[in-house]
PDB file of C-alpha atoms in Angstrom:
ATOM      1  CA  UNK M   1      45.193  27.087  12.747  1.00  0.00           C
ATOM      2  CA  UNK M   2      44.083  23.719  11.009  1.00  0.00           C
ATOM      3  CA  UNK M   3      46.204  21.119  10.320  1.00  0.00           C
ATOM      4  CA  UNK M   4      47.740  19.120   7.435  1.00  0.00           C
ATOM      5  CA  UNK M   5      47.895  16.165   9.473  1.00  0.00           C
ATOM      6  CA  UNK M   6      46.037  14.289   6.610  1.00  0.00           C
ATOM      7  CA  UNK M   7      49.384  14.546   4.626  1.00  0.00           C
ATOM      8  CA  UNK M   8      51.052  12.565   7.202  1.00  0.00           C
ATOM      9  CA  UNK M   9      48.652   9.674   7.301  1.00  0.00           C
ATOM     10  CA  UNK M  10      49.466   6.994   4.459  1.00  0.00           C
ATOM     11  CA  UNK M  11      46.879   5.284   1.869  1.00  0.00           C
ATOM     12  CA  UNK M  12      46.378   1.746   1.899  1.00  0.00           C
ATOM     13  CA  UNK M  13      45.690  -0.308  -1.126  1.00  0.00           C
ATOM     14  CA  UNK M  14      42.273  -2.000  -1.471  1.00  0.00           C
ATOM     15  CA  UNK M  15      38.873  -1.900  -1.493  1.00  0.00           C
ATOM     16  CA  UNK M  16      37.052   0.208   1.440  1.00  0.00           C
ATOM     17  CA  UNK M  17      41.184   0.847   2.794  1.00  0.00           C
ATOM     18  CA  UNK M  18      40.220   5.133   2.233  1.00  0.00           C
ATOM     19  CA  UNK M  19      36.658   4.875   3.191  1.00  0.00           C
ATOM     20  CA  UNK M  20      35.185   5.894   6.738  1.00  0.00           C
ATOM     21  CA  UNK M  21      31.428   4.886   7.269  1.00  0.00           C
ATOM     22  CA  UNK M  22      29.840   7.165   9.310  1.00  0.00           C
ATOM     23  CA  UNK M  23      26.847   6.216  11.125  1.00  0.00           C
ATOM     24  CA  UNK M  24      24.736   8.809  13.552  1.00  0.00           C
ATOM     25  CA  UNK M  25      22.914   7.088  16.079  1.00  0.00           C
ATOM     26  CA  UNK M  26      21.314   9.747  18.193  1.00  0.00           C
ATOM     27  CA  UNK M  27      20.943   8.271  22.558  1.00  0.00           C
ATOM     28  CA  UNK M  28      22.370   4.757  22.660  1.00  0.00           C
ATOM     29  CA  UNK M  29      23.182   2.732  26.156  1.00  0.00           C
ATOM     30  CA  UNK M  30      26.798   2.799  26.718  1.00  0.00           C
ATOM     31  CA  UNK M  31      27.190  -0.688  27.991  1.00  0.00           C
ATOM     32  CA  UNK M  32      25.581  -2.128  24.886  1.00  0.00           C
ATOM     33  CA  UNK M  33      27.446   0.493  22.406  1.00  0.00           C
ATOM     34  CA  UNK M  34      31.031  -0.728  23.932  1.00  0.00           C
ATOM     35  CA  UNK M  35      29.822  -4.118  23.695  1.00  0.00           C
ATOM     36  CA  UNK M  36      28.963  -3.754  19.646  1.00  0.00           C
ATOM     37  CA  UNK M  37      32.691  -1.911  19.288  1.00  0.00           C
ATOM     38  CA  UNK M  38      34.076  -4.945  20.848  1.00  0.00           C
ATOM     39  CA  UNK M  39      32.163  -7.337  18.497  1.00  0.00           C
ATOM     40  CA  UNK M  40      32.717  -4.690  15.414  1.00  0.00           C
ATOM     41  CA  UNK M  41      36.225  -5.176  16.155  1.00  0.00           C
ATOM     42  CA  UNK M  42      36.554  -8.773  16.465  1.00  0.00           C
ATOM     43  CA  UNK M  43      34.405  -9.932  13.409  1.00  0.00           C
ATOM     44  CA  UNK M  44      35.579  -7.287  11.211  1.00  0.00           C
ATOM     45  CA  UNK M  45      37.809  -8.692   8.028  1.00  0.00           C
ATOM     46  CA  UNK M  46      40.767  -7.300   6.231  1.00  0.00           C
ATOM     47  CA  UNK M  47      38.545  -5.754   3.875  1.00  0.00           C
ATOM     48  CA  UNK M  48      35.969  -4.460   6.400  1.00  0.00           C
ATOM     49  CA  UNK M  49      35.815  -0.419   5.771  1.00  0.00           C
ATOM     50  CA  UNK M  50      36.862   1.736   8.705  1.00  0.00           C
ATOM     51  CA  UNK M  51      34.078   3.208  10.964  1.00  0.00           C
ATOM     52  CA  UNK M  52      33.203   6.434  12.688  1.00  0.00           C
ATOM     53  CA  UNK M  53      30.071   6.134  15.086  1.00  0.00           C
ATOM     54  CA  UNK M  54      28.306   9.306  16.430  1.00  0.00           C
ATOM     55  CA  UNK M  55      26.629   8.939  19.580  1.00  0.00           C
ATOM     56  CA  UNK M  56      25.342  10.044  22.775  1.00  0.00           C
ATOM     57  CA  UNK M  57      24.956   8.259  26.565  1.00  0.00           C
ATOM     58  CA  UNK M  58      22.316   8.507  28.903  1.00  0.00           C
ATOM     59  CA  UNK M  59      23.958  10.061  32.235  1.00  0.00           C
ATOM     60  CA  UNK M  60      27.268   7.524  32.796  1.00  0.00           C
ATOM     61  CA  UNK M  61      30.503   7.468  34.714  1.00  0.00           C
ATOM     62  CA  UNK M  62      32.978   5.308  33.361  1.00  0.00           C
ATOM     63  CA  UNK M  63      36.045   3.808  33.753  1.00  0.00           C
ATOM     64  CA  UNK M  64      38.971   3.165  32.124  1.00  0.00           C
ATOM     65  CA  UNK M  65      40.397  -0.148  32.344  1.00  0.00           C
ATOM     66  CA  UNK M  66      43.722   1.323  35.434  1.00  0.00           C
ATOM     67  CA  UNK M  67      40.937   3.829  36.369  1.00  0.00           C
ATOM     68  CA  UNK M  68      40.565   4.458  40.258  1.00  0.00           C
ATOM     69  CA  UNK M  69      37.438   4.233  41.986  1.00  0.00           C
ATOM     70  CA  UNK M  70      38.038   6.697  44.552  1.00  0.00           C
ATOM     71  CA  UNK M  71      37.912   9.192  41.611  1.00  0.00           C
ATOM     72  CA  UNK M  72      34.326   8.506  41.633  1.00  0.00           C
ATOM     73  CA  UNK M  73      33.542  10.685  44.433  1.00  0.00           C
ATOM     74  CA  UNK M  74      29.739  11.242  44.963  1.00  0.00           C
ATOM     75  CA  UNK M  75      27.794   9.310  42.130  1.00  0.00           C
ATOM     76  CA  UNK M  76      24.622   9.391  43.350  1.00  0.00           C
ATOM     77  CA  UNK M  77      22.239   7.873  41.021  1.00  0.00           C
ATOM     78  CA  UNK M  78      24.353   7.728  38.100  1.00  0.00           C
ATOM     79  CA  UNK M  79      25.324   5.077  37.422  1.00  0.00           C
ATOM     80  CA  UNK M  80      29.449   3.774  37.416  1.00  0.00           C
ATOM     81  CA  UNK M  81      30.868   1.470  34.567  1.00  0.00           C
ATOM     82  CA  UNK M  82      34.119  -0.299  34.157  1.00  0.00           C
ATOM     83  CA  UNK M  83      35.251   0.176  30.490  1.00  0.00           C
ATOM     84  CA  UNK M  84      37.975  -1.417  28.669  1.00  0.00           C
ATOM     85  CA  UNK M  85      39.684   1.992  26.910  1.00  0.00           C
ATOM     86  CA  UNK M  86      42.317   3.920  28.415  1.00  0.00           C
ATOM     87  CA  UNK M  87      42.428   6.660  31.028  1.00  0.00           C
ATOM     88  CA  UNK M  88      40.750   7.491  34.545  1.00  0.00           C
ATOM     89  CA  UNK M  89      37.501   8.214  34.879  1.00  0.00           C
ATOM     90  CA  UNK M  90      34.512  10.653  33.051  1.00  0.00           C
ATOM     91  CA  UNK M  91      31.267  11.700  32.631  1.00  0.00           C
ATOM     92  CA  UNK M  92      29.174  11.032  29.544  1.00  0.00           C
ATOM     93  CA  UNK M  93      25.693  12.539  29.093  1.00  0.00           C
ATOM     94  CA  UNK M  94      23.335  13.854  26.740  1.00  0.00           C
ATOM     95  CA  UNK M  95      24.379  17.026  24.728  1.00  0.00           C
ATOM     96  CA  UNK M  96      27.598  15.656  24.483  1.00  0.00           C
ATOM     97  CA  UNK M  97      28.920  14.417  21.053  1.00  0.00           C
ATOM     98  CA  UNK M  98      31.354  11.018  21.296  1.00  0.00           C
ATOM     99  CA  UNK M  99      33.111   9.589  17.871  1.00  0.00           C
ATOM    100  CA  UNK M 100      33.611   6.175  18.423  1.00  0.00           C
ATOM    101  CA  UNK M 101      36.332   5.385  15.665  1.00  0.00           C
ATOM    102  CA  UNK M 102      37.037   1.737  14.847  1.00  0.00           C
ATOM    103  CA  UNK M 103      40.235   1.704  13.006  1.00  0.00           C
ATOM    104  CA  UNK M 104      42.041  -0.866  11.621  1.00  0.00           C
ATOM    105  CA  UNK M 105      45.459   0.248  12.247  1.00  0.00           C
ATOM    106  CA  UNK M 106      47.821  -2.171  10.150  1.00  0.00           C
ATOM    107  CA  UNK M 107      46.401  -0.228   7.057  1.00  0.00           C
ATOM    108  CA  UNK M 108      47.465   3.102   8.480  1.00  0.00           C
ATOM    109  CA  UNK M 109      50.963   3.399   7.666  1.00  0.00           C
ATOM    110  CA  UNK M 110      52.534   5.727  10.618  1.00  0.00           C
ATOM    111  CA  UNK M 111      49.411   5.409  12.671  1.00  0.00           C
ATOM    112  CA  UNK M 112      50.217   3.987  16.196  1.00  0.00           C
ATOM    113  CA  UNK M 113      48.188   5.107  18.837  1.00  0.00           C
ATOM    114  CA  UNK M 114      50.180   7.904  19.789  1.00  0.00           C
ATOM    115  CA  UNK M 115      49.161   9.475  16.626  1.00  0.00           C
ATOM    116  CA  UNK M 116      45.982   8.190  16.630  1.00  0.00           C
ATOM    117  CA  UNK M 117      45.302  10.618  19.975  1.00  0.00           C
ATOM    118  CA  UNK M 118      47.187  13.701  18.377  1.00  0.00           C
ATOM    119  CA  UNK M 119      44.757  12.991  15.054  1.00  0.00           C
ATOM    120  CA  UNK M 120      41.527  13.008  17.186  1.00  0.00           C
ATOM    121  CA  UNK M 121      42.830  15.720  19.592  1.00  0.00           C
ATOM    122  CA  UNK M 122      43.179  18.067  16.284  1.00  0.00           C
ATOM    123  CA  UNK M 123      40.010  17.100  14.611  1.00  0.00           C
ATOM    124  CA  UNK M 124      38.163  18.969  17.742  1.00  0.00           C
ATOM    125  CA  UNK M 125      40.805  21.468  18.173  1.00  0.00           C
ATOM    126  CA  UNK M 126      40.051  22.180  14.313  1.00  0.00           C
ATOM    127  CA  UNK M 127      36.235  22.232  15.205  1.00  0.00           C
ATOM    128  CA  UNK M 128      36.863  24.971  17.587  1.00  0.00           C
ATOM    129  CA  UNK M 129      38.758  26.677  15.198  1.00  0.00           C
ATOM    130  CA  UNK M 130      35.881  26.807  13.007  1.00  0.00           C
ATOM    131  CA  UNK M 131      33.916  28.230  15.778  1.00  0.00           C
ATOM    132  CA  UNK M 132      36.727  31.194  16.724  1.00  0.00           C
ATOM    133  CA  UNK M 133      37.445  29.159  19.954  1.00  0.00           C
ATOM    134  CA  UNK M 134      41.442  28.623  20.181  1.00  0.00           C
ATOM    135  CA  UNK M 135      42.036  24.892  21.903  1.00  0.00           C
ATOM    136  CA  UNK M 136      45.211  22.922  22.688  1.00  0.00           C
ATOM    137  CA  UNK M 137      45.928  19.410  23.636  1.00  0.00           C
ATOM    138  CA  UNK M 138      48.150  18.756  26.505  1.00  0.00           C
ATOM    139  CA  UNK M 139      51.097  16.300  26.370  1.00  0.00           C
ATOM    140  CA  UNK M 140      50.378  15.435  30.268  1.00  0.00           C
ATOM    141  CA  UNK M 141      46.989  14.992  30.001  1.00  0.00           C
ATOM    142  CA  UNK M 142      45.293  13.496  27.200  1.00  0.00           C
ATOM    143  CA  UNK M 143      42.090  15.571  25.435  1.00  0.00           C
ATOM    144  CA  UNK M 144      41.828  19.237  24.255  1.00  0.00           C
ATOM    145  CA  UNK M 145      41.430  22.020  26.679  1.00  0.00           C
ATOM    146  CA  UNK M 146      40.374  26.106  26.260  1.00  0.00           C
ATOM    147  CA  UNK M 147      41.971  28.152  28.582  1.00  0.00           C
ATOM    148  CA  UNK M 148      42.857  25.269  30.927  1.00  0.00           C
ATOM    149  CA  UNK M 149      39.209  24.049  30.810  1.00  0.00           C
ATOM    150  CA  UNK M 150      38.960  20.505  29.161  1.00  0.00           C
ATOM    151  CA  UNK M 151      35.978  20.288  26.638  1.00  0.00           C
ATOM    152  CA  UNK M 152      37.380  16.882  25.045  1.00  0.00           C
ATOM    153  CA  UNK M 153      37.987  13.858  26.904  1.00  0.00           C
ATOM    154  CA  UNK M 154      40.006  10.952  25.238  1.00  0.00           C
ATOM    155  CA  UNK M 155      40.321   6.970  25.607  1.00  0.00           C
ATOM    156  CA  UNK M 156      41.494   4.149  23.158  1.00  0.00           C
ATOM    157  CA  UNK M 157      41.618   0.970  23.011  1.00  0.00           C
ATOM    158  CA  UNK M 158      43.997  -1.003  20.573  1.00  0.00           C
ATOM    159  CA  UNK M 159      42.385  -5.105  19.857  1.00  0.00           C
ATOM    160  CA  UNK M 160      43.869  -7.239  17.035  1.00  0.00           C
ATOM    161  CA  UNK M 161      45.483  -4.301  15.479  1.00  0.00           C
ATOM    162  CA  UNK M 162      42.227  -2.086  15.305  1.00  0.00           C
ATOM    163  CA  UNK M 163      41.226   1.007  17.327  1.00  0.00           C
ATOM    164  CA  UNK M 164      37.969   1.982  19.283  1.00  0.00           C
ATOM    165  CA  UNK M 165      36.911   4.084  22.104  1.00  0.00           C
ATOM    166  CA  UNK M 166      37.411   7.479  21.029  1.00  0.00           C
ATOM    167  CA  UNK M 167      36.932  11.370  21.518  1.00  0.00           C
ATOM    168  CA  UNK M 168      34.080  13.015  23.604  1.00  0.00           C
ATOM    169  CA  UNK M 169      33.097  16.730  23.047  1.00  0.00           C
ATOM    170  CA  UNK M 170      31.284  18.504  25.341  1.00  0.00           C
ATOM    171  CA  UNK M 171      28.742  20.321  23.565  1.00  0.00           C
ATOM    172  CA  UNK M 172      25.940  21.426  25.587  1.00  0.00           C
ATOM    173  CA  UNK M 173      25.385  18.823  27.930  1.00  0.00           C
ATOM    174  CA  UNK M 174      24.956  19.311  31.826  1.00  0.00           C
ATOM    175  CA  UNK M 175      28.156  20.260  33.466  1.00  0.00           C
ATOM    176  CA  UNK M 176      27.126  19.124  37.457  1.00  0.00           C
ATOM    177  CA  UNK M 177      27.491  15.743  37.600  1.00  0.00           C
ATOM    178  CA  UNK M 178      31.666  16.678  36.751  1.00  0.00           C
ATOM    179  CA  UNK M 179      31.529  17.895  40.424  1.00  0.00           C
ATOM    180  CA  UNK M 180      31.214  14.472  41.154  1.00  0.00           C
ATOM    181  CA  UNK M 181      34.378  13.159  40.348  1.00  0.00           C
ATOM    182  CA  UNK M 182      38.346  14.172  39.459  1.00  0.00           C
ATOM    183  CA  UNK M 183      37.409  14.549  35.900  1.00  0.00           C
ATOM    184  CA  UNK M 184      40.342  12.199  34.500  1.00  0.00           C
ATOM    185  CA  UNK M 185      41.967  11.410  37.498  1.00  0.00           C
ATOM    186  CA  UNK M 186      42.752  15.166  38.142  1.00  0.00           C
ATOM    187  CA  UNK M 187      40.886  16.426  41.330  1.00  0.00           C
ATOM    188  CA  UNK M 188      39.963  20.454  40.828  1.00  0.00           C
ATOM    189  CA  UNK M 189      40.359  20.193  36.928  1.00  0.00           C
ATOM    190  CA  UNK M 190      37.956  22.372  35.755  1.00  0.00           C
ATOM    191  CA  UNK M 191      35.540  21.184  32.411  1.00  0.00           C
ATOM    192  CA  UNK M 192      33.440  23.582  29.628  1.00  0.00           C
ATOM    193  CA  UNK M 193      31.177  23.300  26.882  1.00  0.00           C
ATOM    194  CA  UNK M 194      30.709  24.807  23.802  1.00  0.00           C
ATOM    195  CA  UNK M 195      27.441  26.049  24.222  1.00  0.00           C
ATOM    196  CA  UNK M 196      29.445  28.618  27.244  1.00  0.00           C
ATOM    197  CA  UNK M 197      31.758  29.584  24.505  1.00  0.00           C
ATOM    198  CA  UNK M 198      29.053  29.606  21.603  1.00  0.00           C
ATOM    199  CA  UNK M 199      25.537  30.611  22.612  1.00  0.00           C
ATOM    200  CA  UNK M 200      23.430  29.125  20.177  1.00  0.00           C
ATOM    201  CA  UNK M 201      25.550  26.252  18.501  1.00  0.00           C
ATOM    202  CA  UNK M 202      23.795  23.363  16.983  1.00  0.00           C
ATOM    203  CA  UNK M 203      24.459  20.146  18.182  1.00  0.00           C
ATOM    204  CA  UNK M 204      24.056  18.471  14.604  1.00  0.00           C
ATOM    205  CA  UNK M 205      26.260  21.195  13.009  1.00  0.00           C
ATOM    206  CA  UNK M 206      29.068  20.566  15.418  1.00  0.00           C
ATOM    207  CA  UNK M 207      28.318  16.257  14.847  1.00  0.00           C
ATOM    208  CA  UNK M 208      28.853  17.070  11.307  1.00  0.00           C
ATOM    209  CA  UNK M 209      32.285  19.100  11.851  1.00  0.00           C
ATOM    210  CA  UNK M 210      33.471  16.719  14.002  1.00  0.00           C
ATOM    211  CA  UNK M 211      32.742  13.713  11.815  1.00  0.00           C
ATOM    212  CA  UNK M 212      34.207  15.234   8.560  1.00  0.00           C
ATOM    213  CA  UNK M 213      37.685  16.595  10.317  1.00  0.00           C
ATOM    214  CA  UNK M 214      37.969  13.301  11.710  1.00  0.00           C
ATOM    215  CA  UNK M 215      37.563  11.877   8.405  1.00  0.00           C
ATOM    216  CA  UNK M 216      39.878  14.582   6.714  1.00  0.00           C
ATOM    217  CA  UNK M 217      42.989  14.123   9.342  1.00  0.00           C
ATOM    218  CA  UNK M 218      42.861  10.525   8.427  1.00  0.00           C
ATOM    219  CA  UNK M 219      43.027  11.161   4.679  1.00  0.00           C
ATOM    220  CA  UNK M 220      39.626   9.220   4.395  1.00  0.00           C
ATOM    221  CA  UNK M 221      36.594   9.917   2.501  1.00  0.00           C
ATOM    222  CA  UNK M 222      32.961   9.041   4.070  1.00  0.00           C
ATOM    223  CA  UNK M 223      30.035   7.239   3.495  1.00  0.00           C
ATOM    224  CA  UNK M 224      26.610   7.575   5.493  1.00  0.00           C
ATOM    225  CA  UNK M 225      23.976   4.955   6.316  1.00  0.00           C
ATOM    226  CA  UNK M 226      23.049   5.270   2.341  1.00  0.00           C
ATOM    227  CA  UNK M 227      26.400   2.599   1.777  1.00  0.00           C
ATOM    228  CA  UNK M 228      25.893   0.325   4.539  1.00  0.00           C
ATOM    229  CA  UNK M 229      23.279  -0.721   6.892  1.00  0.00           C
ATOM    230  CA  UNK M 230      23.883   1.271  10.493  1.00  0.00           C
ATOM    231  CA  UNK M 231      25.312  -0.592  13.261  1.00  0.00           C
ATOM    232  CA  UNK M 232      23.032  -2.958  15.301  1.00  0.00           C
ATOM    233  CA  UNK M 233      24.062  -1.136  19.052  1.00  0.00           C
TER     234      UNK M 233
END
């Protein structure tokens, strides 16, 4: 069932305050995409509009800032980052959609970051939905799951009152290299994909969905690369 959980999210005065710029920027290195977040996030003004980028990694493990390397068990070639967002450890690889949201907080009345992970978590649960595919989040363990299969992983970061790091859906990207590691610090926890549950879905449809429930459980309205110029990642 989708949620109302734009009705709970307050509206800020001011110019660009209700406005989410969306920006789709197809296979980007993660190292250099965390380091544009960070410097996003520490130039941006009080009037800088809210963003939502859409991306995908080459093959990465990374992790969090308390993650444990010996949750890396057999990387192989792939290569292992340390990030600065929250949680354990996780695989990010083409086919798999991630919304990097950089949020200024302090304009989000009732936003903390609590919220901030039950808003994301129901954006993908509500993509799902849209797909007949009934998902829950997990108060124990961060991200959305489908019959006690995670298909959304989840890590924030919170810097001078604004957000990034964000939500990763597993859309039809390779599976293996999870075998590789306790997929969020959780040895034997079992990951899926939408293209299991979905034969056939569409990789831009489901970057669309995702990008516009994000927007809508934030009460924000979006602009593409047609407002502003995209990101330099």
């Amino acid at each position: 069932m989708r949620s109302d959980a734009a009705a709970c999210v307050g509206s800020p005065e001011g110019a660009g305050a209700n406005l989410l710029h969306v920006s789709r920027l197809g296979l980007r290195d993660y190292d250099q995409t965390w380091r544009a977040m960070r410097r996003f996030t520490d130039q941006r003004g009080p009037d800088t509009a809210d963003a939502l980028w859409l991306v995908q990694h080459p093959p990465v493990f990374t992790l969090g800032q308390a993650g444990r390397p010996e949750h890396v068990l057999n990387p192989g070639a792939i290569p292992v980052l340390r990030s600065d967002r929250g949680g354990q450890v996780t695989y990010h690889g083409p086919g798999q959609i991630i919304a990097y949201l950089l949020l200024d907080l302090r304009r989000r009345a009732g936003v903390g970051i609590k919220r901030l992970v039950q808003l994301l978590e129901q954006a993908v649960i509500d993509v799902l939905d849209d797909h007949g595919i009934s998902a829950a989040a997990r108060p124990d363990a961060p991200g959305v799951y489908v019959g006690g299969a995670k298909i959304a992983s989840i890590g924030l970061r919170v810097r001078h009152g604004c957000s990034y790091h964000g939500i990763a859906l597993n859309v039809d990207l390779d599976l293996e290299p999870f075998q590789r590691i306790n997929p969020c610090g959780y040895a034997g926890l079992q990951v899926t994909r939408l293209a299991d549950l979905v034969p056939g879905v569409a990789l831009e449809q489901v970057t669309d969905q995702l990008a516009s429930a994000i927007a809508g459980n934030l009460g924000l309205r979006t602009a593409g690369p047609a407002d502003e110029p995209r990101p330099e990642v």
